[in-house]
Each structure stands twice: as C-alpha cells, then as structure tokens.
Amino acid sequence: MALSGLEIFKLLPKTNCKECGFPTCLAFAMKLAGAGVEVDKCPHMSDAAKETLGEASAPPQKTITIGAGDNAFVIGGETVLMRHEKTFVNRPIFALALNEDDADADAKLARAKEIKYDRVGETMKIGLVAVIGNDAAKFGAMVDKAAAAGLEAACALLSDNVDVVKAALPKVADTKPLVGFATEANFEAAVALAKEAGLPLAVKADTVEALHDLVEKIHGLDYKNLVLFTGHKSLKEELADRVAIARAALKNTVRPLGYPVMVCACDEDPYMRGVRATLAVVKYGALILMNDVSYGTMLPLFALRQNIFTDPQKPMRVEPGIYPIGNPGPESPVLVTVDFALTYFIVAGEIEKSKVPTWLLIPDAGGLSVLTAWAAGKLSGSSIAQFVKECGINDKVTKKVIELPGKVAVLKGELEDGLPDWKIVIGPDEAIDLPRFLKAWDEVAK
Amino acid sequence: MLAFQRPLDKNSGKIREVELGAGDSKIVVGGENVLPFYGFDGEIPNKPVVAMEVLDFDPKDEWVDAVYAPIAAVAADPVAWAKLAVEKGADLVALKLLNAHPDRGNVPAADCAALAKKVAEAVNVPLIVEGCGHTDRDAEILPKVAEALEGKNYLILAANEHNYKAVGAAAGLAYGNLVGAESSVDINLAKQLNILLTQLGVKEEKIVIHPGIAAVGYGFEYVYSAMERIRAAAIQQNDKTLQMPFVSPYGAEAWKTKEAIAPVDEIPAWGDAEPRGIAMEVTGAISLLMAGANIVVLSHPTSVATVKKAIADLL
C-alpha cells in the first residue's frame, strides 16, 4: 500500500541535514510520497526503513520480460484501470498456442510465421509460440517443431508436470521462455526450475482467491518473476477474474496479484476466438494465447491493440513524406494534409474510395489536425511550400497543381508566394467530400 | 494469512431504462448500475441488443461481395431485407435512409416516411431509423419519419447540435418516438446535446446517446475512451445528464476499412475478405460493448450471431 507523506516522514532521521537536496525531512517525505524522488537520496535512512519504503513505492503491477534479444517482449507494468486516466503502457502479446497433440501444428506455425504487418510505423506479428501438454515425448517433439518453424517469436513451455518442462527446456533455453505451470501441487519444483534458469513463471489456479494464496507461497520462496492464469472459462468468469486481479493490484496494491495476466483465447470458432482476444486486449489481458491465428482474425486485433495502447496524451502520427495512393502518375492530383494519424487515415480512405490515383503530401505538422496545426503555427503557407520543395514531388509530377485543405484556405496567398511554379486550388472542408472533388479534378485544375 | 476478497465497486449512478417499441415486441435497454458487464458489482437488468442494418437501395455497386452476398437476394427490397435481418436473429432492424442525401437522389421526405412505415409494418421487432447523415436533409426527413411512425417508440437517428430542434421536437415530443442524440466523440458535447434536448422538453428516457463512431484502427481509441468517460461519469459520479444508453452504428464503419474490403488478389496473404470483414465487425462491436454500448448496429448476419452469442456468454 502506498504510504502518505507523514507516514514516510516517521521513517526518516528527522535531522533536516539537507543532504537529499530538500530543506527539511518533511519536504523530502512529501516528495517521496508523490514518487518525485528516489529513496536513495537520503544517506542516513536505516536499511529497515529503506526496505519498507522500497516495498511501498514499488509499482503496483510488475513488468515482466518474456523472450530474449529482438524477440523479448515486456508485459505488465500498468498503473491505471482505464486508459483515459493516464495511459496503458505495455501492449499485450498475441501468441500461438499449440497442444502437444495438435495435428495441424505445421499449418498453424506456417500461418503464424506469415503474419507480419506494418501499420502506422509499427511491425505487428505473432510474438510468442506456446507449447502445452503433459507427455514428455510429445511435448518435446512439439517444442522441436515449433523451434524449427523459424518464427521470430518468444516461446512458452506450459505443462502441469514440471519434469516435462525441464526435459524440453534445453531445446529453447537461450530464448528465455516463459515456463509453467506452477500449481498448488508442484509450485516448489516449478519455482526451483524458473529460479535456476532466471525465467518468468506462469502460475495457475482455478480461482483468483486460490491464485492469490499460491502466489503468496511463491513469494515465500522469494520469486517474483511471474505471470498469472486462472484458466479457460466462460467469457463472464474470465472477465470477472481479470477485473478482480487488476483492481486488487492497481487500486489496493495487493502484491500477490500485481503481475500481468495470461488469457487463453482458445475456441474452435475463429470469431469467438476473436471475441475472447478482443476482451483480453481491452480488459487487462497481457499474454493472449490463441489456438490458431490467421490474418483475418489478427488484422482487427492488431489495430485494436494499437489504438487501446496509444497514449491518449500523445496523438498517433504518421511519418511526413509523399504517400502515393493508387499508383499516381505525373499528371495526378497532389493533395496536402497533416501528419495526425486520424486525419491521414480519413483522407487516405476517401482518396482510395474515389479511385483517383493521387499524391498525398504529409508535411510535419506536429501530429495535429489541420485546424489545430494551423492555429498552433505548425502548418503555414511557408511550411507547406518548404516541404513541397524538399520532398521530391517536383520530380514526380509535371502538372503542378496542388490542393490545399478547405479549412486552411486562408493560407493560399502565402503558399502562392512560396510556390510560384504551382497552381494552388482550394479543396473541400471535409474529407468526405474528397471523392467528388477528385473526380472533378481536371475541371478544378484547369 | 488473511483470505483474499475480490474488490467490488458500489456505484451511485445508474443508466436509465429505455423502452424501444411497445407491446409484445418491446425491448428494454439500460438499467445497469455498473460498468459494462461488471455484473459482480451490481445489477444488469437488461442485456445489450444487436440491430442489423437495412438500406433503402440495393448496394450492389458499393458493398464488397463478402457483406453483399448474404443479403443479395433481398437487397433490392428493404422490406424483404428487414425480414431477413429478423430471421438472422437481429433484435432490431436499423433502416438507413441514405437515398435522402443530395448526392444520392434527394428522395422526398414523404417517400422516406412511407418506406419506414412499410418496413415497420413488415417486422415484429422495433426499428431504428437512420437518416442520411446530411444535417439539413435529416432535419427535413426525420420529422416526417417520426410522424409516420407515431406512437411506435422507435429510435430516430440522429439529432445533432444543428438540427436537434427539428428532429428532437418531432421524434421525442410530437410523435412519441425516441431521439438518438449524436455528438462527435466528446463527453462535453454529448452532455451539452442531452441538456439541449431536455430543455426542449424531450424526456430523459426518450433519449439514446450516439457518441460518435470510428472503425477499429481508424481513430477508434477516441470513441472508446469518450464512451468510457461518459459511462464512468454516469455510473460513478452519478451525472444525470449522461445516464442514457448508448447506440453504436458500427457495421458500416467496419466495412469501409482496408482490412475488410481489400480484394484478395490485391493482398493475397490476407486471404478472403469475408472472415476479415466479419472479424473487423466483431472486434469493434465487442470493444464498443465493453465501453458501454447498449445497442450495436451490424451489417453481416454472422457478425450479428457471433456478437449475440458473446453477449449471452458475458452475462
């Protein structure tokens, strides 16, 4: 539980020595309570007090790393229940989960490997392959198969039998896999295995209550590199479990539940699988196992994850540059908009709908919408002119006619001054009117 | 060792129960005093419902095959289309009067109203009637639609800040229907429009909030967070001006995205368009439901069925 400034003050030497950089111990305590300074700044605090404070000031949900090198993924570390309260920080991992008996494993691995999708500056892929089972021979064979498939992904070895995991671990130890499951029956052996290899450990119990008690025992063994799992249940029960865990951790600082949560989105119907994964993305899932993956299911999930895990205080931006839409040529229309991702998507979508091949120019406008960028001085006649001169569009078109968004028609004169070789035309105020505008381009551009 | 207890939230506010339709086919939405599907915290007396979209023209040239094929046989006849929607399990029919748009034919208000009436008479579920999205035309046609559906208690979509007087007065006051109050993805705008409508005399239980819409991947985070904020204000801070249910017309948005409509020969790796489009609809609808949507409007029958199944499993 977080301590108040006064509670912290009681743990300090109260000498007002100023070595921490603050005028009094009380001032330092207040700053500590607001997490504005490190505990270590006070050189005179007792070790016991430091431990108490360090424990109290630890983040409410631990950040856990699964995998190694380029395929290391960080999950957990969330501090809020709703993204608008601050932001969600670590995107969940989408994983392919293979049962040791899975006859379609080869095809599933091939599909998973094929998924690689660039969306607004982010490469999206299947981040992890998990093998699940309890038969050492079959399990090992499936781990071999998964490793041989050559996915750029982390790995998880999940069995109720620690010996099965132990036997397969050497095959993939260098990938720093997630291992599990630690259960009530085997947690001592499971912790020993994970601890020795320094690996994250998946802890499984049927209920949140049992999970809480089990993690307390694992804490007793001094292991805190954990991922939580309460099994595959109805959508209602799974949601209730995740909300209980997230609330306990983030609102009440219940340490045994302060870990990222694994979800098993394993359904035969791909659409229901998508439902389960969707619920996990919006509500507190951090590692999402799916029994099969395809572009069809994953495209919306990637897009949703990107949206939900965008910092609400920092708008999504697209890279400034020339965006050719529909294979434009030297006589095609040239349009200007801004680098705010939402604006870009809407404008690009309407251009695609018009089926008129078009050059779309995106200058740096601070990631703001057209009007906001203009009001903030990030989009001006001279900044657009400068961009047109430098971006290379001059070499791509012979017909030098450029459209200026209707909302900033006021920039026309300044832009004409900056681009004497170009004809400037005013476009519509709203993107939805672009198709009509583009279809009449020849008339407009005369 | 202290036994762990699940933390529960008690909320001071509650979403208003809103009735759609009347008699045997009446549907009630809202009434929950908890965040979406958080039944462990309190009461969810009514489940969210799913409407299926019906257009007033044959969208053969505008819809991709993946979403057109299931309705192809009835596409030219809105009445048959509405009946198919009900057969496919839709709780409501959402009739869109797109032909009223000046770009599409400017169909006279009387024709729009007549069509709405014909569809209403053909099915035994409540109707949502959506305008064409053109503020002035909607101000003209929606009052006529409300009049033609007098006393039906159907949802007229939508009144915005510019035409709320015409649409709100007709639907919510004169002719005994419900008003969809559409604002653009902002808690304060939603609140303001609700206040304007109630000042006009529309009763709170005759208002449904349309908080704006965007497709997953296309600005959806704004819609999602605006809805979460509105719902949190309604439930946790007991803000009475925001305690109306939400309607989210989503299907048409999903089927505009590249993910849903890119032809398979353009991006072969993505595979057939149908599963992509349905997944776009389902993922968006489920996220909207988790943000508080009480009514979602979808286009593909498989999406309708999947989302209904998910709602049942979530309650």
PDB file of C-alpha atoms in Angstrom, chain B residues 79 162 178 223 230 280:
ATOM      1  CA  VAL B  79     -38.969  -4.984 -46.549  1.00  0.00           C
ATOM      2  CA  HIS B 162     -27.528  21.800 -35.573  1.00  0.00           C
ATOM      3  CA  LEU B 178     -37.020   8.086 -29.231  1.00  0.00           C
ATOM      4  CA  VAL B 223     -14.580   6.715 -29.450  1.00  0.00           C
ATOM      5  CA  ILE B 230     -19.259   9.183 -20.329  1.00  0.00           C
ATOM      6  CA  MET B 280     -13.458  -6.298 -38.036  1.00  0.00           C
TER       7      MET B 280
END
